[in-house]
Structures are given as structure tokens and as C-alpha cells.
Amino acid sequence: MPGVIILWEGFIVRLIKRLSGILTIFSIFTSLSACTANANIMKNSSGVKEIKIGVTLYKQDDAFISTITKNIEEIAKEKEGKYKITINVVDAKGSLNNQSNQVDKFVSQNYDVICVNMVDRTAASMIIDKAKSANIPIVFFNREPVEEDMERWNKLYYVGSQAEQSGEMQANIIINAYKKDMSKIDMNGDGKIQYVMLEGEPGHQDTSIRTEYCVKTITKNGIELEKLADDTANWQSAQASTKMTQWIKEFGDKIEVVFSNNDDMALGAINAINNANITGNKPLVVGIDGLPKALEAVKNGSMIGTIINDSKKQANAIFNIAYTLATHGNINSVEGLENGKYIRTSHTEVTSDNVDLYLEK
């Protein structure tokens, strides 16, 4: 009997240990289940999905590009409600390597859409391949990749302006002024317009197109042009001021018109003109973009005109494409989309006759 009792007691002890182990495991499982349930509750209680849109810029200090990105951020704030929208804007500072690393970061952080203002429009394939491998759509803007690159994938989009139209409208400002009072344009009365041309960045599609269509439109209207000089100033006011200072020293008051591919360079030219000791007639300056400072210059008479390149329309188009892609909407429902991937906005001529309509109140 004592042996049986000892065996029974041993069995009871082993049974208790096993039950304790089972209870411990059950307790751990129950705790983990509770944690998971709590996590789901927190997720469901917020009820808001986050959309992440990355924006990489060739140079954030470019006046027009900066205006576009500010408009994108404002549009995103107005749109928030059903979704929390994060717009992360980064500056490549003119470095393709920086831009490539920025895209890598957006990819690693699982952004929904990447918006790219290319440093080098001919080098888009590298960035396209990065995004394609992660299945993240790209919206290019302002700097259009070459057509072959845009055909590399079906989730590539581009937003820009109608560059031909801006060149034609810039020409129209001079043509209309010439027809109204020839002497105000042809200041030396030799029957032709002596001009200089400030061009944007070499390789940028708008540089060549704006220049070509401006000159072509004037000559088609039977007005003879004589080019004194042209040079690139990379869209920048300071570079344009330096170029214009050199031209004034070389040509003096022979310069009748300054054509500028954008307003920032036009404003730089005006700065050089104001600082120069020009004894005769000052050249007329015409720009493109419709920047607030340029509109003020048109108002005060230091610019004969500018062409509004609507940054709000472009920002709205960029955001609409990105938002539709991020929320898995119907991309073909985006207003203005052509060939399933392009949006090009129109321009508006501004002279002293209508500038008050566009000045900020």
C-alpha cells in the first residue's frame, strides 16, 4: 500500500505540472489575442487611411517650381477628410544623384505616388525603373521626359504647359504693340527689331520651343528681326542680370527688345537695365510665367508684358492625378488628361491693358 500511495502522489504532481504548463500557454495566447484585438480597434477607431505623395524638385529655389509646390500643398490641405494626405517635398539641388536617392527613400517608405520635377529630363529611365520595380506610379511635371522613356511603363504621367503657345503669345505682345505704334518698338526707325534672347536651361524642352515659336511668329507676321545676341541664363535672375549687363556694354541702346524664356530672367534683365547708364531708349522686356513680381513690373511699366503659365492649374492637375492613383480611382476621369498620360495647361497674355485683373489683391 505505501508503494501505491507514492506512485499515486507522483502521478498527481506530474499532472499538476502539465496542467500548469497548459494554463500558462493558454494565458500567453489569450494575452496576445487581446493585444491583436486592441490593435485592430485602434486602427478601426481612426477610420482614416493615409496617402503619401513624394515630390522631388530639381531646384526648390526656382520661383515658378516653388509656386507649383506651394499650390500642391494647399490643395492637399483642402482635400483632406476621408484620407490623411502627406505631401513630402524634397530638393535635389540640381543633383541627379540626390534625386535618385530621394526616389529610393520614397520607394523604401512605400509612398503611394512619386511626383518628379527632373534634374535631367534625359535621365528619367533610371528613376522610372526604380518606381516600376516597386509598382509606384510617377507623375513628372514641368520637365518632360523624352517620349521613349514615357513609353517604358503604363503608370507614367506628365503635367506641363503648352510651350508653343507661350512663345506665340510672347511674340503677339510685341506684334500688337508694333502695329499700334511702330516707333515704340522700332526705336531707331530702321524697319526691323534689334533684340536679345535670354534662354532657359539647355536641354529643357520649353527653352527651345519658346524661343523658336516666339521668333517664328514675329517673322510670319512680316516683321523683320535682327538678333544681336542670345545666351542661356538657366531660368535664374542673377545669371540673366549678368548677361544683360554684358550686352548693354556691347550694344548700348541698340537693343530694342529683350525676349526672356521666363519671368525670373526678365526681372534680372530689368535690374541690369536700371543699373546701366543708358542715355537713349531703354529696351522693352517681355517674359513668361506671370510671377507676382513680373505682374507688378508690367503694372509699373518696366515690362511690356508677360505670359501667365498657370501654376495653380498645373498643381491641381498634378494633385488630381496623384490622388486618383493613390485612391485607386479611374485615372481617365481626371480632367484634361490626353492619351491616358499627358496634361498640358494653357496660357494667358498680360499687358498693361489687363494686368489689374491678375494682380494679387
Short mmCIF file of C-alpha atoms in Angstrom, two decimals:
data_model
loop_
_atom_site.label_atom_id
_atom_site.label_comp_id
_atom_site.label_asym_id
_atom_site.label_seq_id
_atom_site.Cartn_x
_atom_site.Cartn_y
_atom_site.Cartn_z
CA MET A 1 0.00 0.00 0.00
CA PRO A 2 2.73 2.58 0.79
CA GLY A 3 4.21 1.98 -2.69
CA VAL A 4 0.84 2.54 -4.36
CA ILE A 5 0.35 5.79 -2.43
CA ILE A 6 3.80 7.05 -3.51
CA LEU A 7 3.07 6.23 -7.17
CA TRP A 8 -0.32 7.97 -6.96
CA GLU A 9 1.22 11.07 -5.41
CA GLY A 10 3.88 11.19 -8.15
CA PHE A 11 1.17 10.95 -10.81
CA ILE A 12 -0.76 13.82 -9.18
CA VAL A 13 2.38 16.03 -9.08
CA ARG A 14 3.16 15.38 -12.79
CA LEU A 15 -0.48 16.06 -13.72
CA ILE A 16 -0.45 19.39 -11.85
CA LYS A 17 2.77 20.48 -13.60
CA ARG A 18 1.34 19.64 -17.02
CA LEU A 19 -1.87 21.48 -16.26
CA SER A 20 0.12 24.47 -15.08
CA GLY A 21 2.09 24.49 -18.33
CA ILE A 22 -1.10 24.29 -20.39
CA LEU A 23 -2.66 27.12 -18.37
CA THR A 24 0.47 29.25 -18.87
CA ILE A 25 0.42 28.72 -22.65
CA PHE A 26 -3.33 29.45 -22.75
CA SER A 27 -2.73 32.62 -20.75
CA ILE A 28 0.00 33.82 -23.15
CA PHE A 29 -2.16 33.06 -26.20
CA THR A 30 -5.09 34.93 -24.64
CA SER A 31 -2.87 37.94 -23.94
CA LEU A 32 -1.54 38.01 -27.49
CA SER A 33 -5.06 37.73 -28.87
CA ALA A 34 -6.12 40.63 -26.69
CA CYS A 35 -3.20 42.75 -27.96
CA THR A 36 -4.14 41.97 -31.57
CA ALA A 37 -7.75 42.84 -30.87
CA ASN A 38 -6.69 46.15 -29.31
CA ALA A 39 -4.51 46.97 -32.33
CA ASN A 40 -7.44 46.35 -34.66
CA ILE A 41 -9.65 48.54 -32.53
CA MET A 42 -7.12 51.38 -32.70
CA LYS A 43 -6.86 51.01 -36.43
CA ASN A 44 -10.61 50.92 -36.89
CA SER A 45 -11.27 53.73 -34.43
CA SER A 46 -9.26 56.19 -36.53
CA GLY A 47 -11.05 55.22 -39.73
CA VAL A 48 -8.62 57.28 -41.83
CA LYS A 49 -6.23 55.93 -44.41
CA GLU A 50 -3.02 57.86 -45.06
CA ILE A 51 -1.97 58.78 -48.58
CA LYS A 52 1.74 59.50 -49.03
CA ILE A 53 2.84 61.56 -52.03
CA GLY A 54 6.55 62.26 -52.51
CA VAL A 55 7.65 65.30 -54.52
CA THR A 56 11.26 65.73 -55.64
CA LEU A 57 12.29 69.03 -57.26
CA TYR A 58 15.24 69.84 -59.47
CA LYS A 59 15.72 73.09 -57.50
CA GLN A 60 13.36 74.38 -54.86
CA ASP A 61 14.62 77.96 -55.24
CA ASP A 62 13.23 78.13 -58.78
CA ALA A 63 10.45 80.72 -58.41
CA PHE A 64 7.92 79.02 -60.68
CA ILE A 65 8.56 75.49 -59.36
CA SER A 66 8.30 76.75 -55.79
CA THR A 67 4.90 78.27 -56.62
CA ILE A 68 3.66 74.95 -58.03
CA THR A 69 4.66 73.00 -54.90
CA LYS A 70 3.08 75.53 -52.55
CA ASN A 71 -0.14 75.21 -54.52
CA ILE A 72 0.02 71.39 -54.32
CA GLU A 73 0.37 71.58 -50.53
CA GLU A 74 -2.59 73.97 -50.25
CA ILE A 75 -4.77 71.78 -52.47
CA ALA A 76 -3.88 68.73 -50.34
CA LYS A 77 -4.95 70.52 -47.14
CA GLU A 78 -8.30 71.43 -48.70
CA LYS A 79 -8.83 67.84 -49.89
CA GLU A 80 -8.17 66.13 -46.54
CA GLY A 81 -11.14 64.43 -44.90
CA LYS A 82 -11.68 60.84 -45.89
CA TYR A 83 -7.90 60.46 -46.21
CA LYS A 84 -4.96 61.91 -44.34
CA ILE A 85 -2.71 63.29 -47.08
CA THR A 86 1.04 63.62 -46.56
CA ILE A 87 2.95 65.70 -49.13
CA ASN A 88 6.71 65.35 -48.69
CA VAL A 89 8.62 67.90 -50.81
CA VAL A 90 12.40 67.45 -51.15
CA ASP A 91 15.01 69.50 -53.00
CA ALA A 92 17.53 67.74 -55.28
CA LYS A 93 19.55 70.99 -55.52
CA GLY A 94 20.36 70.34 -59.16
CA SER A 95 21.93 66.93 -58.46
CA LEU A 96 20.68 63.84 -60.29
CA ASN A 97 22.38 61.69 -57.65
CA ASN A 98 20.41 63.48 -54.89
CA GLN A 99 17.20 62.98 -56.81
CA SER A 100 17.90 59.29 -57.33
CA ASN A 101 18.49 58.84 -53.58
CA GLN A 102 15.29 60.73 -52.79
CA VAL A 103 13.30 58.41 -55.03
CA ASP A 104 14.96 55.41 -53.31
CA LYS A 105 13.74 56.76 -49.97
CA PHE A 106 10.19 57.25 -51.22
CA VAL A 107 10.23 53.68 -52.55
CA SER A 108 11.59 52.22 -49.28
CA GLN A 109 8.91 54.06 -47.30
CA ASN A 110 6.13 52.73 -49.54
CA TYR A 111 4.85 56.02 -50.88
CA ASP A 112 1.70 55.77 -52.96
CA VAL A 113 2.81 58.11 -55.76
CA ILE A 114 6.05 59.93 -56.61
CA CYS A 115 5.96 63.32 -58.36
CA VAL A 116 9.19 64.20 -60.14
CA ASN A 117 10.49 67.53 -61.47
CA MET A 118 13.53 66.04 -63.23
CA VAL A 119 17.05 67.40 -62.76
CA ASP A 120 17.89 65.98 -66.18
CA ARG A 121 14.90 65.17 -68.38
CA THR A 122 17.03 62.81 -70.50
CA ALA A 123 17.89 60.64 -67.47
CA ALA A 124 14.35 59.65 -66.47
CA SER A 125 14.79 55.94 -67.25
CA MET A 126 16.76 55.28 -64.05
CA ILE A 127 14.01 56.78 -61.87
CA ILE A 128 11.29 55.05 -63.88
CA ASP A 129 12.91 51.65 -63.32
CA LYS A 130 13.14 52.24 -59.55
CA ALA A 131 9.46 53.13 -59.30
CA LYS A 132 8.35 50.40 -61.68
CA SER A 133 10.09 47.70 -59.63
CA ALA A 134 8.08 48.85 -56.60
CA ASN A 135 4.88 49.42 -58.64
CA ILE A 136 4.70 53.09 -57.58
CA PRO A 137 3.28 55.42 -60.26
CA ILE A 138 5.20 58.57 -61.28
CA VAL A 139 3.82 61.99 -62.17
CA PHE A 140 6.51 64.01 -63.96
CA PHE A 141 5.98 67.75 -64.17
CA ASN A 142 7.49 70.83 -65.83
CA ARG A 143 10.43 68.84 -67.22
CA GLU A 144 9.10 66.34 -69.72
CA PRO A 145 10.99 63.06 -70.18
CA VAL A 146 11.74 62.07 -73.75
CA GLU A 147 8.96 60.15 -75.49
CA GLU A 148 10.79 56.80 -75.40
CA ASP A 149 11.02 57.00 -71.60
CA MET A 150 7.34 57.89 -71.25
CA GLU A 151 6.55 54.68 -73.13
CA ARG A 152 8.55 52.47 -70.73
CA TRP A 153 5.57 51.85 -68.41
CA ASN A 154 1.83 52.42 -68.28
CA LYS A 155 1.93 54.22 -64.92
CA LEU A 156 3.85 57.30 -66.06
CA TYR A 157 2.20 60.72 -66.37
CA TYR A 158 3.28 64.24 -67.29
CA VAL A 159 1.92 67.69 -66.40
CA GLY A 160 3.28 70.79 -68.11
CA SER A 161 2.25 73.71 -70.26
CA GLN A 162 1.67 74.33 -73.97
CA ALA A 163 5.16 75.64 -74.70
CA GLU A 164 4.40 76.56 -78.32
CA GLN A 165 1.51 78.73 -77.18
CA SER A 166 3.66 80.64 -74.68
CA GLY A 167 6.19 81.51 -77.40
CA GLU A 168 3.44 82.60 -79.77
CA MET A 169 1.77 84.77 -77.12
CA GLN A 170 5.07 86.38 -76.18
CA ALA A 171 5.50 87.30 -79.83
CA ASN A 172 1.92 88.61 -80.01
CA ILE A 173 2.62 91.17 -77.27
CA ILE A 174 5.38 92.69 -79.40
CA ILE A 175 3.43 92.32 -82.67
CA ASN A 176 0.38 94.11 -81.26
CA ALA A 177 2.50 96.90 -79.80
CA TYR A 178 4.35 97.23 -83.13
CA LYS A 179 1.10 97.53 -85.09
CA LYS A 180 -0.28 100.05 -82.60
CA ASP A 181 2.77 102.30 -82.63
CA MET A 182 5.77 101.08 -84.64
CA SER A 183 8.07 103.77 -83.24
CA LYS A 184 7.75 102.41 -79.69
CA ILE A 185 9.22 99.08 -80.82
CA ASP A 186 11.43 100.03 -83.79
CA MET A 187 13.05 102.83 -81.81
CA ASN A 188 15.81 103.61 -84.34
CA GLY A 189 13.40 103.54 -87.28
CA ASP A 190 15.43 101.14 -89.44
CA GLY A 191 12.45 98.92 -90.24
CA LYS A 192 13.49 95.97 -88.08
CA ILE A 193 13.60 94.98 -84.41
CA GLN A 194 17.02 94.50 -82.83
CA TYR A 195 16.68 92.01 -79.99
CA VAL A 196 18.47 89.81 -77.48
CA MET A 197 17.12 86.49 -76.20
CA LEU A 198 17.56 85.17 -72.66
CA GLU A 199 17.12 81.41 -72.86
CA GLY A 200 16.37 78.95 -70.08
CA GLU A 201 18.27 75.80 -69.29
CA PRO A 202 19.91 73.95 -72.19
CA GLY A 203 18.08 70.68 -72.81
CA HIS A 204 14.82 71.84 -71.25
CA GLN A 205 12.01 71.37 -73.79
CA ASP A 206 10.48 74.79 -73.03
CA THR A 207 13.73 76.62 -73.73
CA SER A 208 13.96 75.60 -77.37
CA ILE A 209 10.21 75.66 -78.03
CA ARG A 210 9.54 79.10 -76.52
CA THR A 211 12.49 80.59 -78.39
CA GLU A 212 11.56 79.00 -81.71
CA TYR A 213 7.87 79.92 -81.66
CA CYS A 214 8.47 83.47 -80.46
CA VAL A 215 10.84 84.27 -83.35
CA LYS A 216 8.82 82.27 -85.90
CA THR A 217 5.55 84.02 -85.03
CA ILE A 218 7.01 87.53 -85.39
CA THR A 219 8.66 86.84 -88.73
CA LYS A 220 5.46 85.19 -90.05
CA ASN A 221 3.73 88.49 -89.37
CA GLY A 222 6.08 90.27 -91.73
CA ILE A 223 8.23 91.95 -89.08
CA GLU A 224 11.96 91.73 -89.63
CA LEU A 225 14.12 90.73 -86.67
CA GLU A 226 17.82 91.22 -86.11
CA LYS A 227 19.33 89.13 -83.36
CA LEU A 228 22.12 90.93 -81.53
CA ALA A 229 22.78 88.14 -79.02
CA ASP A 230 21.29 85.16 -77.25
CA ASP A 231 22.52 83.06 -74.35
CA THR A 232 21.32 80.76 -71.59
CA ALA A 233 20.74 82.05 -68.08
CA ASN A 234 19.30 78.79 -66.70
CA TRP A 235 15.99 80.37 -65.62
CA GLN A 236 17.84 82.43 -62.99
CA SER A 237 17.56 86.17 -62.34
CA ALA A 238 21.18 86.67 -61.27
CA GLN A 239 22.60 84.99 -64.36
CA ALA A 240 20.27 86.99 -66.59
CA SER A 241 21.33 90.24 -64.92
CA THR A 242 24.98 89.40 -65.60
CA LYS A 243 24.28 88.54 -69.27
CA MET A 244 22.21 91.68 -69.77
CA THR A 245 24.90 93.87 -68.22
CA GLN A 246 27.41 92.48 -70.73
CA TRP A 247 25.04 93.06 -73.66
CA ILE A 248 24.35 96.65 -72.63
CA LYS A 249 28.09 97.32 -72.55
CA GLU A 250 28.42 95.77 -76.01
CA PHE A 251 25.33 97.12 -77.76
CA GLY A 252 24.22 100.11 -75.67
CA ASP A 253 20.85 101.49 -76.75
CA LYS A 254 20.80 99.39 -79.93
CA ILE A 255 18.81 96.74 -78.03
CA GLU A 256 15.13 97.37 -78.66
CA VAL A 257 13.53 94.23 -77.21
CA VAL A 258 14.59 91.66 -74.62
CA PHE A 259 12.82 88.33 -75.04
CA SER A 260 13.09 86.11 -71.98
CA ASN A 261 12.07 82.46 -71.70
CA ASN A 262 10.78 83.14 -68.17
CA ASP A 263 9.96 85.99 -65.79
CA ASP A 264 12.78 85.43 -63.33
CA MET A 265 15.34 86.09 -66.09
CA ALA A 266 13.26 89.02 -67.38
CA LEU A 267 13.38 90.57 -63.91
CA GLY A 268 17.16 90.07 -63.88
CA ALA A 269 17.38 91.90 -67.22
CA ILE A 270 15.33 94.78 -65.82
CA ASN A 271 17.69 95.01 -62.87
CA ALA A 272 20.65 95.32 -65.26
CA ILE A 273 18.83 97.93 -67.36
CA ASN A 274 18.01 100.01 -64.29
CA ASN A 275 21.63 99.87 -63.10
CA ALA A 276 23.06 100.81 -66.51
CA ASN A 277 23.66 104.32 -67.74
CA ILE A 278 21.56 104.06 -70.90
CA THR A 279 21.35 107.51 -72.47
CA GLY A 280 18.84 106.60 -75.19
CA ASN A 281 15.71 104.47 -75.21
CA LYS A 282 15.57 101.58 -72.76
CA PRO A 283 14.79 98.18 -74.28
CA LEU A 284 11.36 96.63 -73.84
CA VAL A 285 11.29 93.42 -71.80
CA VAL A 286 8.79 90.58 -72.19
CA GLY A 287 8.72 87.41 -70.09
CA ILE A 288 6.79 84.20 -69.43
CA ASP A 289 5.23 82.75 -66.25
CA GLY A 290 3.13 85.53 -64.76
CA LEU A 291 5.02 85.65 -61.46
CA PRO A 292 3.65 88.22 -58.98
CA LYS A 293 6.81 90.38 -59.28
CA ALA A 294 6.53 90.28 -63.07
CA LEU A 295 2.90 91.38 -62.94
CA GLU A 296 3.97 94.30 -60.75
CA ALA A 297 6.66 95.11 -63.33
CA VAL A 298 4.03 95.15 -66.09
CA LYS A 299 1.89 97.42 -63.92
CA ASN A 300 4.70 99.92 -63.32
CA GLY A 301 5.84 99.83 -66.95
CA SER A 302 9.25 98.21 -66.56
CA MET A 303 7.97 95.16 -68.51
CA ILE A 304 5.84 95.44 -71.61
CA GLY A 305 4.16 92.13 -70.83
CA THR A 306 4.30 88.55 -69.63
CA ILE A 307 2.51 85.26 -70.27
CA ILE A 308 0.76 83.60 -67.35
CA ASN A 309 1.86 79.99 -67.06
CA ASP A 310 -0.87 78.89 -64.67
CA SER A 311 0.88 77.29 -61.68
CA LYS A 312 -2.45 76.66 -59.92
CA LYS A 313 -3.84 74.72 -62.87
CA GLN A 314 -0.67 72.66 -63.10
CA ALA A 315 -0.61 72.00 -59.34
CA ASN A 316 -4.26 70.95 -59.49
CA ALA A 317 -3.55 68.58 -62.39
CA ILE A 318 -0.53 67.06 -60.60
CA PHE A 319 -2.50 66.55 -57.39
CA ASN A 320 -5.60 65.17 -59.17
CA ILE A 321 -3.55 62.52 -60.96
CA ALA A 322 -1.63 61.59 -57.79
CA TYR A 323 -4.76 61.49 -55.62
CA THR A 324 -6.69 59.39 -58.15
CA LEU A 325 -3.83 56.90 -58.41
CA ALA A 326 -3.34 56.71 -54.63
CA THR A 327 -7.06 56.06 -54.02
CA HIS A 328 -7.31 53.58 -56.92
CA GLY A 329 -9.78 55.78 -58.79
CA ASN A 330 -10.44 55.94 -62.50
CA ILE A 331 -7.46 57.78 -63.99
CA ASN A 332 -9.38 58.50 -67.19
CA SER A 333 -11.79 60.63 -65.14
CA VAL A 334 -9.05 63.22 -64.49
CA GLU A 335 -9.94 66.41 -66.34
CA GLY A 336 -7.68 67.34 -69.24
CA LEU A 337 -5.84 64.01 -69.46
CA GLU A 338 -4.76 63.28 -73.04
CA ASN A 339 -3.61 59.92 -74.43
CA GLY A 340 -4.02 58.50 -70.95
CA LYS A 341 -0.94 60.25 -69.57
CA TYR A 342 -0.49 63.94 -70.52
CA ILE A 343 -1.96 67.22 -69.23
CA ARG A 344 -0.78 70.49 -70.78
CA THR A 345 -2.26 73.72 -69.47
CA SER A 346 -2.92 76.87 -71.49
CA HIS A 347 -1.52 80.41 -71.04
CA THR A 348 -2.82 83.97 -70.80
CA GLU A 349 -1.31 87.16 -72.27
CA VAL A 350 -0.84 90.03 -69.83
CA THR A 351 -0.05 93.64 -70.72
CA SER A 352 -0.84 96.97 -69.10
CA ASP A 353 -4.34 96.69 -70.62
CA ASN A 354 -5.39 93.75 -68.44
CA VAL A 355 -2.77 93.37 -65.70
CA ASP A 356 -5.12 94.66 -62.98
CA LEU A 357 -7.24 91.52 -63.45
CA TYR A 358 -4.34 89.32 -62.39
CA LEU A 359 -2.57 91.30 -59.69
CA GLU A 360 -2.94 89.79 -56.22
CA LYS A 361 -5.49 91.68 -54.18
#
